[in-house]
Short mmCIF file of C-alpha atoms in Angstrom, two decimals:
data_model
loop_
_atom_site.label_atom_id
_atom_site.label_comp_id
_atom_site.label_asym_id
_atom_site.label_seq_id
_atom_site.Cartn_x
_atom_site.Cartn_y
_atom_site.Cartn_z
CA MET U 1 -12.34 18.56 0.79
CA GLN U 2 -16.07 17.95 0.43
CA SER U 3 -17.69 16.05 -2.43
CA TRP U 4 -19.56 18.16 -4.98
CA GLN U 5 -23.25 17.37 -4.66
CA MET U 6 -26.32 18.13 -6.75
CA VAL U 7 -29.92 17.36 -5.88
CA ARG U 8 -32.16 16.04 -8.64
CA VAL U 9 -35.90 15.66 -8.25
CA VAL U 10 -37.19 12.33 -9.56
CA GLY U 11 -40.95 12.12 -9.19
CA ARG U 12 -41.55 12.95 -5.55
CA SER U 13 -38.14 11.78 -4.32
CA MET U 14 -34.88 13.70 -4.27
CA VAL U 15 -31.65 12.02 -5.39
CA VAL U 16 -28.34 13.42 -4.14
CA VAL U 17 -25.61 12.95 -6.75
CA ILE U 18 -22.23 12.63 -5.03
CA ASN U 19 -18.80 12.84 -6.61
CA PRO U 20 -17.45 9.23 -6.49
CA PHE U 21 -13.78 10.23 -6.37
CA LYS U 22 -12.25 10.70 -2.92
CA PRO U 23 -8.97 12.67 -2.92
CA THR U 24 -9.14 13.48 0.81
CA ALA U 25 -6.15 11.97 2.67
CA GLY U 26 -7.01 8.56 4.07
CA LYS U 27 -10.50 8.47 2.53
CA MET U 28 -11.27 5.14 0.95
CA PRO U 29 -11.44 5.51 -2.86
CA PRO U 30 -14.08 3.54 -4.77
CA ILE U 31 -11.46 1.23 -6.27
CA LEU U 32 -8.12 0.18 -4.78
CA ILE U 33 -6.52 -0.11 -8.19
CA GLY U 34 -3.14 -1.80 -8.48
CA ARG U 35 -3.08 -2.90 -4.83
CA GLN U 36 -4.77 -6.30 -4.93
CA SER U 37 -1.61 -8.37 -4.41
CA ILE U 38 -0.71 -6.45 -1.22
CA ILE U 39 -4.27 -6.81 0.07
CA GLU U 40 -4.11 -10.56 -0.59
CA ASP U 41 -0.74 -10.84 1.19
CA PHE U 42 -2.26 -9.33 4.31
CA SER U 43 -5.59 -11.16 4.21
CA GLU U 44 -3.89 -14.53 3.69
CA ALA U 45 -1.49 -13.85 6.57
CA LEU U 46 -4.42 -13.50 8.98
CA THR U 47 -5.86 -16.76 7.71
CA ASN U 48 -2.54 -18.68 7.71
CA GLY U 49 -1.99 -18.31 11.44
CA VAL U 50 0.79 -17.31 13.82
CA GLY U 51 4.14 -16.93 12.06
CA ALA U 52 2.75 -15.99 8.64
CA PRO U 53 5.15 -13.35 7.24
CA GLY U 54 2.41 -10.89 6.30
CA ARG U 55 1.54 -10.42 9.97
CA ILE U 56 4.52 -8.11 10.27
CA MET U 57 4.53 -5.75 7.32
CA LEU U 58 6.29 -2.57 6.25
CA VAL U 59 4.38 -0.51 3.69
CA THR U 60 6.29 2.38 2.13
CA GLY U 61 5.64 4.95 -0.54
CA GLN U 62 5.79 8.65 -1.23
CA ARG U 63 3.04 10.97 -0.02
CA GLY U 64 -0.13 10.43 -2.00
CA PHE U 65 0.62 6.80 -2.85
CA GLY U 66 -2.22 5.50 -0.68
CA LYS U 67 -0.47 4.25 2.46
CA THR U 68 -3.21 5.49 4.78
CA VAL U 69 -5.86 4.02 2.49
CA MET U 70 -4.09 0.64 2.62
CA LEU U 71 -4.06 0.69 6.43
CA THR U 72 -7.78 1.50 6.40
CA GLU U 73 -8.39 -1.48 4.12
CA PHE U 74 -6.27 -3.76 6.32
CA ARG U 75 -8.31 -2.77 9.38
CA ARG U 76 -11.53 -3.40 7.48
CA ILE U 77 -10.32 -6.89 6.51
CA ALA U 78 -9.24 -7.69 10.07
CA LYS U 79 -12.58 -6.55 11.52
CA ALA U 80 -14.41 -8.70 8.98
CA GLN U 81 -12.38 -11.67 10.27
CA HIS U 82 -13.33 -10.75 13.87
CA TRP U 83 -9.96 -9.43 14.92
CA GLU U 84 -9.52 -6.60 17.39
CA VAL U 85 -8.15 -3.55 15.59
CA ILE U 86 -6.11 -0.56 16.78
CA GLY U 87 -5.15 2.19 14.34
CA GLU U 88 -2.54 4.75 15.39
CA THR U 89 -0.48 7.54 13.86
CA ALA U 90 3.07 7.97 15.13
CA SER U 91 3.50 10.91 17.49
CA ALA U 92 4.62 11.55 21.06
CA GLY U 93 3.09 9.07 23.50
CA LEU U 94 2.46 6.33 20.91
CA VAL U 95 3.20 3.40 23.24
CA THR U 96 1.15 4.95 26.05
CA ARG U 97 -1.85 5.22 23.73
CA LEU U 98 -1.44 1.61 22.58
CA ILE U 99 -1.38 0.37 26.18
CA ALA U 100 -4.45 2.47 27.00
CA ALA U 101 -6.30 1.07 23.96
CA LEU U 102 -5.45 -2.48 25.02
CA SER U 103 -6.22 -2.04 28.74
CA PRO U 104 -9.53 -3.15 30.28
CA SER U 105 -12.24 -0.49 30.41
CA GLY U 106 -12.42 1.55 33.56
CA LEU U 107 -8.67 1.80 34.11
CA ARG U 108 -7.41 5.35 34.41
CA LEU U 109 -3.93 6.18 33.13
CA ASP U 110 -2.04 8.01 35.89
CA GLN U 111 1.40 8.52 34.45
CA ALA U 112 3.83 6.97 32.03
CA ASN U 113 7.39 7.36 30.83
CA ILE U 114 7.95 5.34 27.72
CA GLY U 115 11.33 3.91 26.84
CA PRO U 116 13.19 0.67 26.31
CA SER U 117 14.13 0.70 29.99
CA ILE U 118 12.33 3.11 32.32
CA GLY U 119 11.17 3.82 35.84
CA ILE U 120 7.88 5.25 37.08
CA SER U 121 7.71 7.13 40.34
CA GLY U 122 7.15 4.72 43.22
CA ILE U 123 7.52 1.63 41.03
CA ALA U 124 10.51 -0.51 40.27
CA THR U 125 12.24 -0.04 36.94
CA ALA U 126 10.82 -2.15 34.13
CA SER U 127 11.35 -2.49 30.39
CA LEU U 128 9.51 -2.54 27.04
CA GLY U 129 7.48 0.61 27.60
CA GLN U 130 4.97 0.78 30.41
CA ALA U 131 2.11 2.79 31.85
CA HIS U 132 0.76 2.95 35.42
CA PHE U 133 -3.00 2.59 35.83
CA SER U 134 -4.81 3.40 39.05
CA ALA U 135 -6.49 -0.03 39.14
CA GLU U 136 -3.19 -1.88 38.70
CA SER U 137 -0.75 -2.64 41.49
CA ASN U 138 2.04 -3.17 38.97
CA PRO U 139 3.00 -1.25 35.84
CA LEU U 140 1.38 -2.56 32.67
CA THR U 141 3.89 -3.19 29.90
CA LEU U 142 2.93 -3.28 26.24
CA ARG U 143 3.86 -6.94 26.15
CA ASN U 144 1.59 -7.71 29.11
CA ALA U 145 -1.23 -5.60 27.70
CA LEU U 146 -1.09 -7.51 24.41
CA ASN U 147 -1.00 -10.88 26.13
CA LYS U 148 -3.93 -9.94 28.40
CA GLN U 149 -6.06 -9.02 25.42
CA LEU U 150 -5.05 -12.13 23.54
CA GLY U 151 -6.16 -14.16 26.54
CA SER U 152 -9.56 -12.46 26.58
CA LYS U 153 -12.65 -14.53 25.85
CA LYS U 154 -13.76 -11.74 23.51
CA LEU U 155 -11.28 -13.01 20.94
CA GLY U 156 -12.20 -16.25 19.26
CA LYS U 157 -9.82 -19.11 18.57
CA GLY U 158 -7.29 -18.31 15.87
CA LYS U 159 -8.08 -14.58 15.99
CA GLY U 160 -5.89 -11.77 17.27
CA ILE U 161 -5.02 -8.09 17.48
CA LEU U 162 -4.05 -5.93 14.52
CA ILE U 163 -2.08 -2.73 15.14
CA THR U 164 -1.51 -0.31 12.27
CA ILE U 165 0.90 2.61 12.66
CA ASP U 166 0.83 5.38 10.08
CA GLU U 167 3.55 8.01 9.48
CA THR U 168 6.07 5.71 11.16
CA GLN U 169 8.95 7.99 10.18
CA ALA U 170 7.67 10.41 12.86
CA ALA U 171 7.87 7.82 15.66
CA SER U 172 10.46 8.23 18.39
CA HIS U 173 13.32 5.75 18.62
CA ASP U 174 12.20 4.65 22.09
CA ASP U 175 8.62 4.00 20.97
CA LEU U 176 9.76 1.87 18.03
CA VAL U 177 12.10 -0.11 20.24
CA ALA U 178 9.34 -0.71 22.81
CA ILE U 179 6.82 -1.77 20.15
CA ALA U 180 9.21 -4.00 18.21
CA THR U 181 10.50 -5.72 21.35
CA ALA U 182 7.02 -6.26 22.79
CA VAL U 183 5.64 -7.72 19.55
CA GLN U 184 8.66 -9.99 19.20
CA HIS U 185 8.13 -11.37 22.72
CA VAL U 186 4.38 -11.82 22.21
CA ILE U 187 5.04 -13.85 19.06
CA THR U 188 7.57 -15.96 20.98
CA ASP U 189 5.08 -16.45 23.82
CA ALA U 190 2.54 -17.82 21.35
CA ASP U 191 5.14 -20.15 19.80
CA GLU U 192 6.00 -21.58 23.20
CA SER U 193 2.39 -22.40 24.15
CA ASP U 194 0.86 -25.86 23.77
CA THR U 195 -2.20 -24.48 21.99
CA PRO U 196 -2.81 -26.07 18.56
CA ASP U 197 -1.64 -23.79 15.76
CA ALA U 198 -5.17 -23.39 14.37
CA ASP U 199 -6.39 -22.11 17.76
CA LYS U 200 -3.48 -19.80 18.62
CA LYS U 201 -4.33 -16.14 18.98
CA GLY U 202 -1.77 -13.79 17.49
CA VAL U 203 -0.73 -10.23 16.87
CA ALA U 204 -0.26 -8.53 13.50
CA ILE U 205 1.38 -5.15 13.04
CA VAL U 206 1.70 -2.99 9.94
CA PHE U 207 4.02 0.02 9.80
CA ALA U 208 3.46 2.57 7.03
CA GLY U 209 5.68 5.51 6.18
CA LEU U 210 7.95 7.27 3.76
CA PRO U 211 10.66 5.27 1.92
CA TYR U 212 13.58 6.33 4.12
CA MET U 213 11.68 4.89 7.08
CA VAL U 214 12.69 1.36 6.09
CA ASN U 215 16.39 2.16 6.24
CA ASP U 216 16.02 3.79 9.65
CA LEU U 217 14.07 0.83 11.02
CA LEU U 218 16.33 -1.86 9.62
CA ASP U 219 19.52 -0.08 10.63
CA ASN U 220 18.41 -0.12 14.28
CA GLU U 221 20.08 -3.07 15.96
CA VAL U 222 17.18 -3.45 18.43
CA THR U 223 14.59 -3.85 15.67
CA THR U 224 16.49 -6.38 13.58
CA PHE U 225 13.51 -8.73 13.78
CA LEU U 226 11.80 -6.36 11.31
CA ARG U 227 14.18 -7.68 8.67
CA ARG U 228 11.86 -10.67 8.57
CA ALA U 229 8.86 -8.44 7.92
CA LEU U 230 7.11 -8.49 4.58
CA ARG U 231 8.13 -5.29 2.79
CA ARG U 232 5.72 -3.83 0.28
CA GLU U 233 6.38 -0.64 -1.64
CA LEU U 234 3.50 1.28 -3.15
CA ASP U 235 4.33 2.59 -6.61
CA ASN U 236 2.60 4.16 -9.58
CA VAL U 237 -0.42 2.28 -10.86
CA PRO U 238 -0.18 1.05 -14.49
CA LEU U 239 -1.99 3.46 -16.83
CA PRO U 240 -4.31 0.80 -18.35
CA ASP U 241 -5.54 0.03 -14.83
CA VAL U 242 -6.10 3.74 -14.15
CA LYS U 243 -8.01 4.15 -17.42
CA ASN U 244 -10.25 1.20 -16.59
CA ALA U 245 -10.82 2.55 -13.08
CA PHE U 246 -11.92 5.90 -14.52
CA LEU U 247 -14.31 4.17 -16.93
CA GLU U 248 -15.81 1.95 -14.21
CA THR U 249 -16.08 4.61 -11.49
CA VAL U 250 -17.61 7.19 -13.83
CA ALA U 251 -20.11 4.65 -15.18
CA ASP U 252 -21.10 3.57 -11.66
CA SER U 253 -21.86 7.22 -10.83
CA GLY U 254 -24.30 7.53 -13.73
CA LYS U 255 -22.01 9.43 -16.10
CA THR U 256 -19.97 8.41 -19.14
CA ILE U 257 -16.48 9.13 -20.43
CA SER U 258 -14.94 7.93 -23.69
CA GLU U 259 -12.03 5.47 -23.73
CA GLU U 260 -9.85 8.16 -25.31
CA ASP U 261 -10.64 10.78 -22.67
CA ALA U 262 -10.25 8.25 -19.85
CA LEU U 263 -6.83 7.30 -21.20
CA GLU U 264 -5.79 10.96 -21.42
CA ALA U 265 -6.90 11.50 -17.82
CA ALA U 266 -4.84 8.44 -16.84
CA ARG U 267 -1.78 9.79 -18.67
CA GLN U 268 -2.10 13.15 -16.92
CA SER U 269 -2.28 11.40 -13.53
CA ASP U 270 0.92 9.47 -14.32
CA GLY U 271 -0.57 6.61 -12.29
CA TYR U 272 0.11 8.49 -9.05
CA PRO U 273 -2.78 7.33 -6.79
CA TYR U 274 -3.56 10.68 -5.20
CA MET U 275 -3.38 12.43 -8.57
CA VAL U 276 -5.73 9.78 -9.98
CA GLN U 277 -8.30 10.74 -7.37
CA LEU U 278 -7.76 14.48 -7.88
CA VAL U 279 -8.09 14.32 -11.66
CA GLY U 280 -11.15 12.11 -11.36
CA TYR U 281 -12.72 14.39 -8.76
CA TYR U 282 -12.28 17.61 -10.69
CA MET U 283 -13.17 16.32 -14.16
CA TRP U 284 -16.35 14.75 -12.72
CA GLN U 285 -17.12 18.02 -10.93
CA SER U 286 -16.59 20.00 -14.15
CA ALA U 287 -19.23 17.92 -15.96
CA GLN U 288 -21.56 18.07 -12.97
CA ARG U 289 -21.44 21.85 -12.85
CA ARG U 290 -22.47 21.93 -16.50
CA GLY U 291 -25.39 19.68 -15.64
CA SER U 292 -24.02 17.03 -18.00
CA ASN U 293 -23.77 13.26 -17.64
CA VAL U 294 -20.90 13.18 -20.17
CA ILE U 295 -17.31 13.95 -19.14
CA THR U 296 -15.70 15.55 -22.19
CA ALA U 297 -12.12 16.31 -23.20
CA ASP U 298 -12.65 19.87 -21.93
CA ASP U 299 -13.72 18.50 -18.55
CA VAL U 300 -10.55 16.42 -18.43
CA THR U 301 -8.45 19.51 -19.22
CA THR U 302 -10.23 21.51 -16.50
CA GLY U 303 -9.91 18.63 -14.08
CA VAL U 304 -6.17 18.27 -14.65
CA SER U 305 -5.61 22.02 -14.20
CA ASP U 306 -7.51 22.12 -10.90
CA ALA U 307 -5.89 18.87 -9.76
CA LEU U 308 -2.37 20.23 -10.26
CA LEU U 309 -3.05 23.21 -7.99
CA ALA U 310 -4.26 20.91 -5.21
CA PHE U 311 -1.44 18.44 -5.86
CA ASP U 312 1.27 21.08 -5.39
CA ASP U 313 0.01 21.97 -1.93
CA ALA U 314 -0.70 18.43 -0.79
CA VAL U 315 2.27 16.54 -2.29
CA CYS U 316 5.01 18.69 -3.82
CA VAL U 317 5.46 21.02 -0.85
CA PRO U 318 5.67 18.19 1.75
CA ALA U 319 7.91 16.12 -0.56
CA LEU U 320 10.52 18.90 -0.50
CA ASP U 321 10.20 19.70 3.21
CA GLY U 322 12.71 17.11 4.32
CA THR U 323 15.31 17.74 1.62
CA THR U 324 18.69 19.31 2.32
CA SER U 325 20.08 22.33 0.47
CA ALA U 326 22.33 20.00 -1.54
CA GLU U 327 19.39 17.81 -2.52
CA ARG U 328 17.37 20.88 -3.52
CA LEU U 329 20.26 22.06 -5.69
CA PHE U 330 20.31 18.68 -7.46
CA LEU U 331 16.52 18.68 -7.95
CA THR U 332 16.47 22.27 -9.20
CA ALA U 333 19.10 21.39 -11.80
CA MET U 334 16.92 18.50 -12.95
CA ALA U 335 13.83 20.72 -13.07
CA GLU U 336 15.24 22.71 -15.97
CA ASP U 337 14.38 19.79 -18.27
CA SER U 338 11.04 18.82 -16.69
CA PRO U 339 8.84 17.11 -17.73
CA ASN U 340 11.57 15.49 -19.85
CA PRO U 341 14.39 13.38 -18.37
CA THR U 342 17.76 14.94 -17.49
CA GLN U 343 21.23 13.79 -18.48
CA VAL U 344 23.43 13.21 -15.43
CA GLY U 345 26.21 15.15 -17.16
CA ASP U 346 23.96 18.21 -17.36
CA ILE U 347 23.46 18.09 -13.58
CA VAL U 348 27.25 18.19 -13.14
CA ASP U 349 27.46 21.30 -15.33
CA ARG U 350 24.47 23.10 -13.79
CA THR U 351 25.39 22.48 -10.15
CA ARG U 352 29.13 23.02 -10.76
CA ARG U 353 29.80 20.04 -8.54
CA SER U 354 31.99 16.96 -9.06
CA ARG U 355 30.72 13.74 -10.57
CA SER U 356 31.22 12.00 -7.21
CA TRP U 357 28.98 14.66 -5.57
CA VAL U 358 26.31 14.09 -8.22
CA SER U 359 26.59 10.30 -7.81
CA LYS U 360 26.17 10.61 -4.04
CA TYR U 361 22.99 12.68 -4.20
CA ARG U 362 21.66 10.72 -7.13
CA ALA U 363 21.75 7.60 -4.92
CA ILE U 364 20.15 9.42 -1.96
CA LEU U 365 17.29 10.87 -3.99
CA ILE U 366 16.59 7.56 -5.74
CA LYS U 367 16.48 5.80 -2.37
CA ASP U 368 14.02 8.44 -1.08
CA LYS U 369 11.86 7.90 -4.19
CA LEU U 370 12.04 11.52 -5.34
CA ILE U 371 13.76 10.65 -8.63
CA ARG U 372 14.29 7.48 -10.66
CA PRO U 373 16.49 6.24 -13.54
CA ALA U 374 15.08 6.94 -17.00
CA GLY U 375 17.49 5.04 -19.22
CA HIS U 376 21.26 5.07 -19.52
CA GLY U 377 22.70 8.18 -17.87
CA ARG U 378 19.31 9.84 -17.47
CA LEU U 379 17.05 10.67 -14.53
CA GLU U 380 13.43 11.80 -14.10
CA PHE U 381 11.23 12.88 -11.23
CA ALA U 382 9.37 10.07 -9.47
CA VAL U 383 6.77 12.49 -8.09
CA PRO U 384 4.53 13.84 -10.88
CA HIS U 385 4.71 17.58 -11.50
CA LEU U 386 7.52 18.06 -8.96
CA GLY U 387 9.84 19.38 -11.67
CA GLN U 388 7.27 21.87 -12.94
CA TYR U 389 6.58 22.93 -9.36
CA LEU U 390 10.29 23.63 -8.81
CA GLN U 391 10.35 25.65 -12.02
CA SER U 392 7.59 27.88 -10.63
CA LEU U 393 9.49 28.76 -7.44
#
């Protein structure tokens, strides 16, 4: 999605006016509203040295909650502190790519078979995920690759390597085991050295993914060390913060919006970070197309309408992709009341299922952050507009 641009001629120079809102996935928005405490947790962990809890972090949230943006910010912070940074997205060959990124330049990857315990043709079996490089006489494990880089003179005292892994729920079991085990050993290796704590080089790793990812990771007996990780869940941003962000971002771009209209735009976004960016983008664009520097109530209405169309495709459709037929039945029953909350008893009647069945799927859908409690005996959708989207199907 490209930013709407307009060229204005000022004297002899041309000024390109660019939409300040960035709803493209992973694109850094102008303001990381409502995320400062998480950013501080991470930044302080780099400063506080080996063993700081924020150096192993699990960031979860529904699609559109800004997980990829947070990883981008973490990498920016680490680079500013002179750390080496590797950003990856979980997919087949994840460990192989990490080893390649950590290996010295000039090494050519011949072949690899990643697993907790594996063998490569012509080489003895080894563990922790490994890759064979043509310039190496022995297979290079992820643990060894990390330790080699940490021992490099390129890294200053007290610095280290940050690895961020996005969409962790898509990672293979073997890759997660290899990564978790390697990182655990590297941390232990650093603890056992005689280097003063202030000078120790370390590794930090941040996993980001959908809410159910945490349960899968923590239920794996091989990755139990992740139970010590700092868990941070991205949630809706408070509406006053969204309103203030709209006011500040619009003003910085050379336009104005009233407090009342900014608050209405915030309400329509429901504090959902991606929706905040979409509403901001389209209401700003509406005013720009009119050639106006004032975002009006009509621009907000137009912006919300356009934002909802984009939101359905980018968030609602993927949010439902992983649901079972039973979960869809539950959600469809709730959708009859959307945007208002639903009484649990009404779900029993509409689905024609038992109360124990409703209780079971209520718990599952709350855990997956698709719905949330809305008072005694009532539920509401946790993803904005998901109920209305289901009504339209």
